[in-house]
Amino acid sequence: MLVAAAVCPCPPLLVPEVAAGAAPELDAARAACTDAIGVLAASRPDRLVVVGPAGQSGRGPHPQGAHGSFRGFGVDFGVRLGAAPADGQAQASERELPVSLAVAGWLLGRTEWSAAPVEGIGVGEPLETERCVRAGEEIAARADRVALLVMGDASACRTLKAPGYLDERAAGFDADVARALAAADVAALKALDTELAQELKAAGRAPWQVLAGAADGADLNGELLFDEAPYGVGYLVAAWS
């Protein structure tokens, strides 16, 4: 059963080593993410599942201790998803974490997460709503007390200089998501328009709908901790408990 969830954005710029001189610009977002993960730890989960958007090679399960890196962003800096496995190394066949889960690994590392075992799941951004919801239901059934760390950005079309250029629909879409996260409104997350989300380059849509499936019937309360759009991309942080 889902007992808590945290929603965080997943830009590599959250990692100071990647952001370099621009790192202070996201200090407030980092602090909000830390607070949200604190809610997860306080829920005393039996298992933490981290869900984030992923390309073809990063989809599916990633075990605790899986490696990720930010070499693709010009920084030779690596992370793990949770603590290293008991045998001191992950399986040799292990895939590298998708960027969203690598950012999650960094966030968990800075909070020194030790509250529960961790596993990651990379979700394809085009995944249909029904499959997202079903995946969330399956995640919630994995243990008596499951916590969920949901990684994903809102629209990337909030300004002229945004990655997706300016789209007048972006602010309204992001506001709808923010309201749903603030109210822990499962129905509103399930109702998100998948086609519109794709057009607005909102990478968090599928992970948010996984959350909706996991939280259905859990009767959690929500709190929105951060809602801004630096660089023209919507970054939302929320905690459900």
mmCIF file of C-alpha atoms in Angstrom:
data_model
loop_
_atom_site.group_PDB
_atom_site.id
_atom_site.type_symbol
_atom_site.label_atom_id
_atom_site.label_comp_id
_atom_site.label_asym_id
_atom_site.label_seq_id
_atom_site.Cartn_x
_atom_site.Cartn_y
_atom_site.Cartn_z
ATOM 1 C CA MET A 1 0.000 0.000 0.000
ATOM 2 C CA LEU A 2 1.235 3.482 -0.806
ATOM 3 C CA VAL A 3 1.894 5.452 2.383
ATOM 4 C CA ALA A 4 3.771 8.473 0.980
ATOM 5 C CA ALA A 5 4.968 10.019 -2.258
ATOM 6 C CA ALA A 6 7.306 12.792 -3.294
ATOM 7 C CA VAL A 7 7.203 14.467 -6.689
ATOM 8 C CA CYS A 8 10.395 16.150 -7.912
ATOM 9 C CA PRO A 9 11.633 17.575 -11.219
ATOM 10 C CA CYS A 10 14.523 15.840 -12.911
ATOM 11 C CA PRO A 11 16.681 18.370 -14.780
ATOM 12 C CA PRO A 12 20.395 17.519 -14.584
ATOM 13 C CA LEU A 13 20.878 21.158 -13.549
ATOM 14 C CA LEU A 14 19.644 20.163 -10.087
ATOM 15 C CA VAL A 15 23.091 18.600 -9.657
ATOM 16 C CA PRO A 16 25.497 21.454 -8.796
ATOM 17 C CA GLU A 17 28.389 19.801 -10.592
ATOM 18 C CA VAL A 18 26.345 19.955 -13.803
ATOM 19 C CA ALA A 19 24.928 23.447 -13.221
ATOM 20 C CA ALA A 20 28.359 24.875 -12.314
ATOM 21 C CA GLY A 21 28.057 28.666 -12.030
ATOM 22 C CA ALA A 22 24.282 28.562 -12.400
ATOM 23 C CA ALA A 23 23.853 26.196 -9.424
ATOM 24 C CA PRO A 24 22.470 28.825 -6.985
ATOM 25 C CA GLU A 25 19.525 29.469 -9.303
ATOM 26 C CA LEU A 26 17.966 26.127 -8.313
ATOM 27 C CA ASP A 27 18.805 26.208 -4.599
ATOM 28 C CA ALA A 28 15.120 26.640 -3.691
ATOM 29 C CA ALA A 29 14.129 23.668 -5.856
ATOM 30 C CA ARG A 30 16.828 21.501 -4.259
ATOM 31 C CA ALA A 31 15.663 22.488 -0.779
ATOM 32 C CA ALA A 32 12.054 21.625 -1.659
ATOM 33 C CA CYS A 33 13.135 18.226 -2.990
ATOM 34 C CA THR A 34 14.999 17.567 0.258
ATOM 35 C CA ASP A 35 11.868 18.417 2.239
ATOM 36 C CA ALA A 36 9.731 16.130 0.069
ATOM 37 C CA ILE A 37 12.122 13.208 0.486
ATOM 38 C CA GLY A 38 12.051 13.858 4.224
ATOM 39 C CA VAL A 39 8.319 13.135 4.116
ATOM 40 C CA LEU A 40 9.090 9.777 2.495
ATOM 41 C CA ALA A 41 11.580 8.871 5.221
ATOM 42 C CA ALA A 42 9.143 9.912 7.949
ATOM 43 C CA SER A 43 6.527 7.512 6.549
ATOM 44 C CA ARG A 44 8.709 4.521 7.592
ATOM 45 C CA PRO A 45 8.276 2.619 4.303
ATOM 46 C CA ASP A 46 9.223 -0.994 3.722
ATOM 47 C CA ARG A 47 10.298 -0.126 0.182
ATOM 48 C CA LEU A 48 11.002 2.988 -1.877
ATOM 49 C CA VAL A 49 10.255 2.878 -5.587
ATOM 50 C CA VAL A 50 11.664 5.629 -7.799
ATOM 51 C CA VAL A 51 9.830 6.262 -11.067
ATOM 52 C CA GLY A 52 11.059 8.552 -13.827
ATOM 53 C CA PRO A 53 10.845 9.121 -17.576
ATOM 54 C CA ALA A 54 13.291 7.142 -19.684
ATOM 55 C CA GLY A 55 14.266 6.568 -23.276
ATOM 56 C CA GLN A 56 14.145 3.137 -24.838
ATOM 57 C CA SER A 57 17.410 1.904 -23.307
ATOM 58 C CA GLY A 58 16.525 3.010 -19.780
ATOM 59 C CA ARG A 59 12.992 1.673 -19.474
ATOM 60 C CA GLY A 60 12.084 -1.015 -16.983
ATOM 61 C CA PRO A 61 13.535 -1.971 -13.594
ATOM 62 C CA HIS A 62 16.824 -0.745 -12.122
ATOM 63 C CA PRO A 63 18.098 -2.366 -8.906
ATOM 64 C CA GLN A 64 19.390 -0.689 -5.787
ATOM 65 C CA GLY A 65 22.978 0.432 -6.276
ATOM 66 C CA ALA A 66 22.594 0.842 -10.043
ATOM 67 C CA HIS A 67 25.001 3.378 -11.505
ATOM 68 C CA GLY A 68 24.206 6.576 -13.362
ATOM 69 C CA SER A 69 26.358 9.412 -14.621
ATOM 70 C CA PHE A 70 26.233 12.900 -16.096
ATOM 71 C CA ARG A 71 28.969 12.397 -18.675
ATOM 72 C CA GLY A 72 26.485 13.289 -21.380
ATOM 73 C CA PHE A 73 26.348 16.764 -19.891
ATOM 74 C CA GLY A 74 30.082 17.262 -19.888
ATOM 75 C CA VAL A 75 30.669 16.288 -16.259
ATOM 76 C CA ASP A 76 32.532 13.167 -15.164
ATOM 77 C CA PHE A 77 30.326 12.657 -12.130
ATOM 78 C CA GLY A 78 28.602 9.412 -11.156
ATOM 79 C CA VAL A 79 25.856 8.426 -8.737
ATOM 80 C CA ARG A 80 24.159 5.318 -7.375
ATOM 81 C CA LEU A 81 20.482 4.640 -6.833
ATOM 82 C CA GLY A 82 20.488 4.133 -3.085
ATOM 83 C CA ALA A 83 23.223 2.365 -1.168
ATOM 84 C CA ALA A 84 25.573 -0.133 -2.798
ATOM 85 C CA PRO A 85 24.346 -3.749 -2.743
ATOM 86 C CA ALA A 86 25.422 -5.932 0.160
ATOM 87 C CA ASP A 87 28.043 -7.692 -1.972
ATOM 88 C CA GLY A 88 29.658 -4.332 -2.725
ATOM 89 C CA GLN A 89 28.859 -4.229 -6.424
ATOM 90 C CA ALA A 90 25.894 -4.319 -8.732
ATOM 91 C CA GLN A 91 25.374 -7.045 -11.271
ATOM 92 C CA ALA A 92 27.803 -6.920 -14.193
ATOM 93 C CA SER A 93 24.936 -6.860 -16.699
ATOM 94 C CA GLU A 94 23.319 -3.851 -15.063
ATOM 95 C CA ARG A 95 22.279 -0.999 -17.356
ATOM 96 C CA GLU A 96 23.121 2.613 -16.624
ATOM 97 C CA LEU A 97 20.354 4.638 -15.017
ATOM 98 C CA PRO A 98 18.338 6.981 -17.225
ATOM 99 C CA VAL A 99 18.977 10.632 -16.422
ATOM 100 C CA SER A 100 15.798 11.041 -14.369
ATOM 101 C CA LEU A 101 16.798 8.197 -12.034
ATOM 102 C CA ALA A 102 20.386 9.450 -11.893
ATOM 103 C CA VAL A 103 19.046 12.790 -10.623
ATOM 104 C CA ALA A 104 16.940 10.837 -8.106
ATOM 105 C CA GLY A 105 20.065 8.955 -7.027
ATOM 106 C CA TRP A 106 21.805 12.262 -6.415
ATOM 107 C CA LEU A 107 18.855 13.590 -4.398
ATOM 108 C CA LEU A 108 18.729 10.441 -2.261
ATOM 109 C CA GLY A 109 22.483 10.547 -1.767
ATOM 110 C CA ARG A 110 22.472 14.115 -0.476
ATOM 111 C CA THR A 111 19.756 13.179 2.034
ATOM 112 C CA GLU A 112 21.717 10.043 2.991
ATOM 113 C CA TRP A 113 18.654 7.870 2.368
ATOM 114 C CA SER A 114 18.646 4.765 4.556
ATOM 115 C CA ALA A 115 14.974 4.407 5.436
ATOM 116 C CA ALA A 116 14.206 1.433 3.167
ATOM 117 C CA PRO A 117 15.465 -0.624 0.203
ATOM 118 C CA VAL A 118 15.274 1.229 -3.116
ATOM 119 C CA GLU A 119 14.418 0.190 -6.649
ATOM 120 C CA GLY A 120 13.976 2.247 -9.809
ATOM 121 C CA ILE A 121 11.650 2.026 -12.788
ATOM 122 C CA GLY A 122 12.182 3.892 -16.040
ATOM 123 C CA VAL A 123 8.889 4.719 -17.768
ATOM 124 C CA GLY A 124 8.532 5.550 -21.448
ATOM 125 C CA GLU A 125 7.100 9.042 -21.931
ATOM 126 C CA PRO A 126 4.493 7.840 -24.498
ATOM 127 C CA LEU A 127 3.130 5.105 -22.194
ATOM 128 C CA GLU A 128 -0.655 5.063 -22.285
ATOM 129 C CA THR A 129 -2.589 6.244 -19.249
ATOM 130 C CA GLU A 130 -4.147 2.827 -18.587
ATOM 131 C CA ARG A 131 -0.745 1.146 -18.483
ATOM 132 C CA CYS A 132 0.669 3.864 -16.240
ATOM 133 C CA VAL A 133 -2.197 3.430 -13.789
ATOM 134 C CA ARG A 134 -1.852 -0.345 -13.842
ATOM 135 C CA ALA A 135 1.897 -0.061 -13.181
ATOM 136 C CA GLY A 136 1.175 2.177 -10.207
ATOM 137 C CA GLU A 137 -1.317 -0.307 -8.788
ATOM 138 C CA GLU A 138 1.276 -3.070 -9.067
ATOM 139 C CA ILE A 139 3.912 -0.933 -7.353
ATOM 140 C CA ALA A 140 1.607 -0.151 -4.437
ATOM 141 C CA ALA A 141 1.000 -3.881 -3.907
ATOM 142 C CA ARG A 142 4.702 -4.759 -3.573
ATOM 143 C CA ALA A 143 4.894 -4.222 0.200
ATOM 144 C CA ASP A 144 2.759 -3.292 3.174
ATOM 145 C CA ARG A 145 4.256 0.204 3.229
ATOM 146 C CA VAL A 146 5.446 1.561 -0.122
ATOM 147 C CA ALA A 147 6.852 5.046 -0.705
ATOM 148 C CA LEU A 148 7.162 6.520 -4.175
ATOM 149 C CA LEU A 149 9.644 9.099 -5.479
ATOM 150 C CA VAL A 150 8.229 10.414 -8.746
ATOM 151 C CA MET A 151 10.609 12.257 -11.059
ATOM 152 C CA GLY A 152 9.418 14.394 -13.954
ATOM 153 C CA ASP A 153 9.268 17.908 -15.358
ATOM 154 C CA ALA A 154 6.165 19.814 -16.377
ATOM 155 C CA SER A 155 5.932 21.615 -19.725
ATOM 156 C CA ALA A 156 9.058 22.847 -21.514
ATOM 157 C CA CYS A 157 7.189 25.607 -23.380
ATOM 158 C CA ARG A 158 6.686 28.400 -20.864
ATOM 159 C CA THR A 159 8.840 31.109 -22.517
ATOM 160 C CA LEU A 160 10.315 32.053 -25.869
ATOM 161 C CA LYS A 161 13.693 30.687 -24.760
ATOM 162 C CA ALA A 162 12.279 27.412 -23.407
ATOM 163 C CA PRO A 163 13.451 24.149 -24.999
ATOM 164 C CA GLY A 164 10.068 23.799 -26.721
ATOM 165 C CA TYR A 165 9.609 27.518 -27.440
ATOM 166 C CA LEU A 166 6.549 29.367 -26.139
ATOM 167 C CA ASP A 167 3.200 27.597 -26.209
ATOM 168 C CA GLU A 168 0.277 29.540 -24.727
ATOM 169 C CA ARG A 169 -1.256 26.303 -23.427
ATOM 170 C CA ALA A 170 1.739 25.449 -21.251
ATOM 171 C CA ALA A 171 0.980 27.677 -18.257
ATOM 172 C CA GLY A 172 -2.560 26.324 -17.965
ATOM 173 C CA PHE A 173 -1.412 22.724 -18.257
ATOM 174 C CA ASP A 174 1.202 23.232 -15.546
ATOM 175 C CA ALA A 175 -1.319 24.985 -13.301
ATOM 176 C CA ASP A 176 -3.689 22.025 -13.620
ATOM 177 C CA VAL A 177 -0.898 19.620 -12.635
ATOM 178 C CA ALA A 178 0.117 21.840 -9.720
ATOM 179 C CA ARG A 179 -3.445 21.884 -8.406
ATOM 180 C CA ALA A 180 -3.709 18.111 -8.723
ATOM 181 C CA LEU A 181 -0.443 17.571 -6.866
ATOM 182 C CA ALA A 182 -1.376 20.065 -4.142
ATOM 183 C CA ALA A 183 -4.684 18.292 -3.540
ATOM 184 C CA ALA A 184 -3.425 14.719 -4.066
ATOM 185 C CA ASP A 185 -6.138 14.568 -6.725
ATOM 186 C CA VAL A 186 -5.751 11.127 -8.268
ATOM 187 C CA ALA A 187 -8.628 11.577 -10.714
ATOM 188 C CA ALA A 188 -7.168 14.824 -12.079
ATOM 189 C CA LEU A 189 -3.794 13.182 -12.713
ATOM 190 C CA LYS A 190 -5.448 10.273 -14.495
ATOM 191 C CA ALA A 191 -7.337 12.755 -16.670
ATOM 192 C CA LEU A 192 -4.232 14.542 -17.974
ATOM 193 C CA ASP A 193 -4.266 14.809 -21.768
ATOM 194 C CA THR A 194 -1.453 12.569 -23.000
ATOM 195 C CA GLU A 195 -1.320 14.165 -26.442
ATOM 196 C CA LEU A 196 -1.176 17.693 -25.025
ATOM 197 C CA ALA A 197 1.495 16.646 -22.541
ATOM 198 C CA GLN A 198 3.600 15.293 -25.390
ATOM 199 C CA GLU A 199 3.153 18.458 -27.444
ATOM 200 C CA LEU A 200 4.235 20.542 -24.443
ATOM 201 C CA LYS A 201 7.200 18.234 -23.768
ATOM 202 C CA ALA A 202 5.946 17.495 -20.233
ATOM 203 C CA ALA A 203 8.146 14.506 -19.374
ATOM 204 C CA GLY A 204 6.448 13.981 -16.025
ATOM 205 C CA ARG A 205 3.039 13.008 -17.382
ATOM 206 C CA ALA A 206 3.587 9.223 -17.391
ATOM 207 C CA PRO A 207 5.285 9.094 -13.953
ATOM 208 C CA TRP A 208 2.522 11.280 -12.484
ATOM 209 C CA GLN A 209 -0.075 8.843 -13.806
ATOM 210 C CA VAL A 210 1.888 5.948 -12.291
ATOM 211 C CA LEU A 211 1.552 7.852 -9.018
ATOM 212 C CA ALA A 212 -2.179 8.174 -9.619
ATOM 213 C CA GLY A 213 -2.495 4.422 -9.969
ATOM 214 C CA ALA A 214 -0.436 3.748 -6.860
ATOM 215 C CA ALA A 215 -2.326 6.302 -4.757
ATOM 216 C CA ASP A 216 -5.844 5.287 -5.773
ATOM 217 C CA GLY A 217 -7.693 4.479 -2.561
ATOM 218 C CA ALA A 218 -4.772 5.430 -0.306
ATOM 219 C CA ASP A 219 -6.493 8.637 0.894
ATOM 220 C CA LEU A 220 -3.297 10.702 1.071
ATOM 221 C CA ASN A 221 -3.054 14.457 1.619
ATOM 222 C CA GLY A 222 -0.952 16.615 -0.699
ATOM 223 C CA GLU A 223 1.216 19.690 -0.318
ATOM 224 C CA LEU A 224 2.809 21.688 -3.126
ATOM 225 C CA LEU A 225 6.308 22.755 -2.058
ATOM 226 C CA PHE A 226 7.654 24.392 -5.222
ATOM 227 C CA ASP A 227 6.132 25.720 -8.446
ATOM 228 C CA GLU A 228 8.336 27.749 -10.754
ATOM 229 C CA ALA A 229 9.501 27.701 -14.362
ATOM 230 C CA PRO A 230 13.172 28.638 -14.567
ATOM 231 C CA TYR A 231 14.549 28.370 -18.088
ATOM 232 C CA GLY A 232 10.959 28.123 -19.335
ATOM 233 C CA VAL A 233 10.441 24.607 -17.924
ATOM 234 C CA GLY A 234 7.875 23.879 -15.222
ATOM 235 C CA TYR A 235 9.429 22.423 -12.085
ATOM 236 C CA LEU A 236 7.001 21.112 -9.454
ATOM 237 C CA VAL A 237 7.771 19.614 -6.053
ATOM 238 C CA ALA A 238 5.061 18.029 -3.927
ATOM 239 C CA ALA A 239 4.702 15.681 -0.990
ATOM 240 C CA TRP A 240 1.817 13.291 -0.307
ATOM 241 C CA SER A 241 1.325 11.577 3.031
#
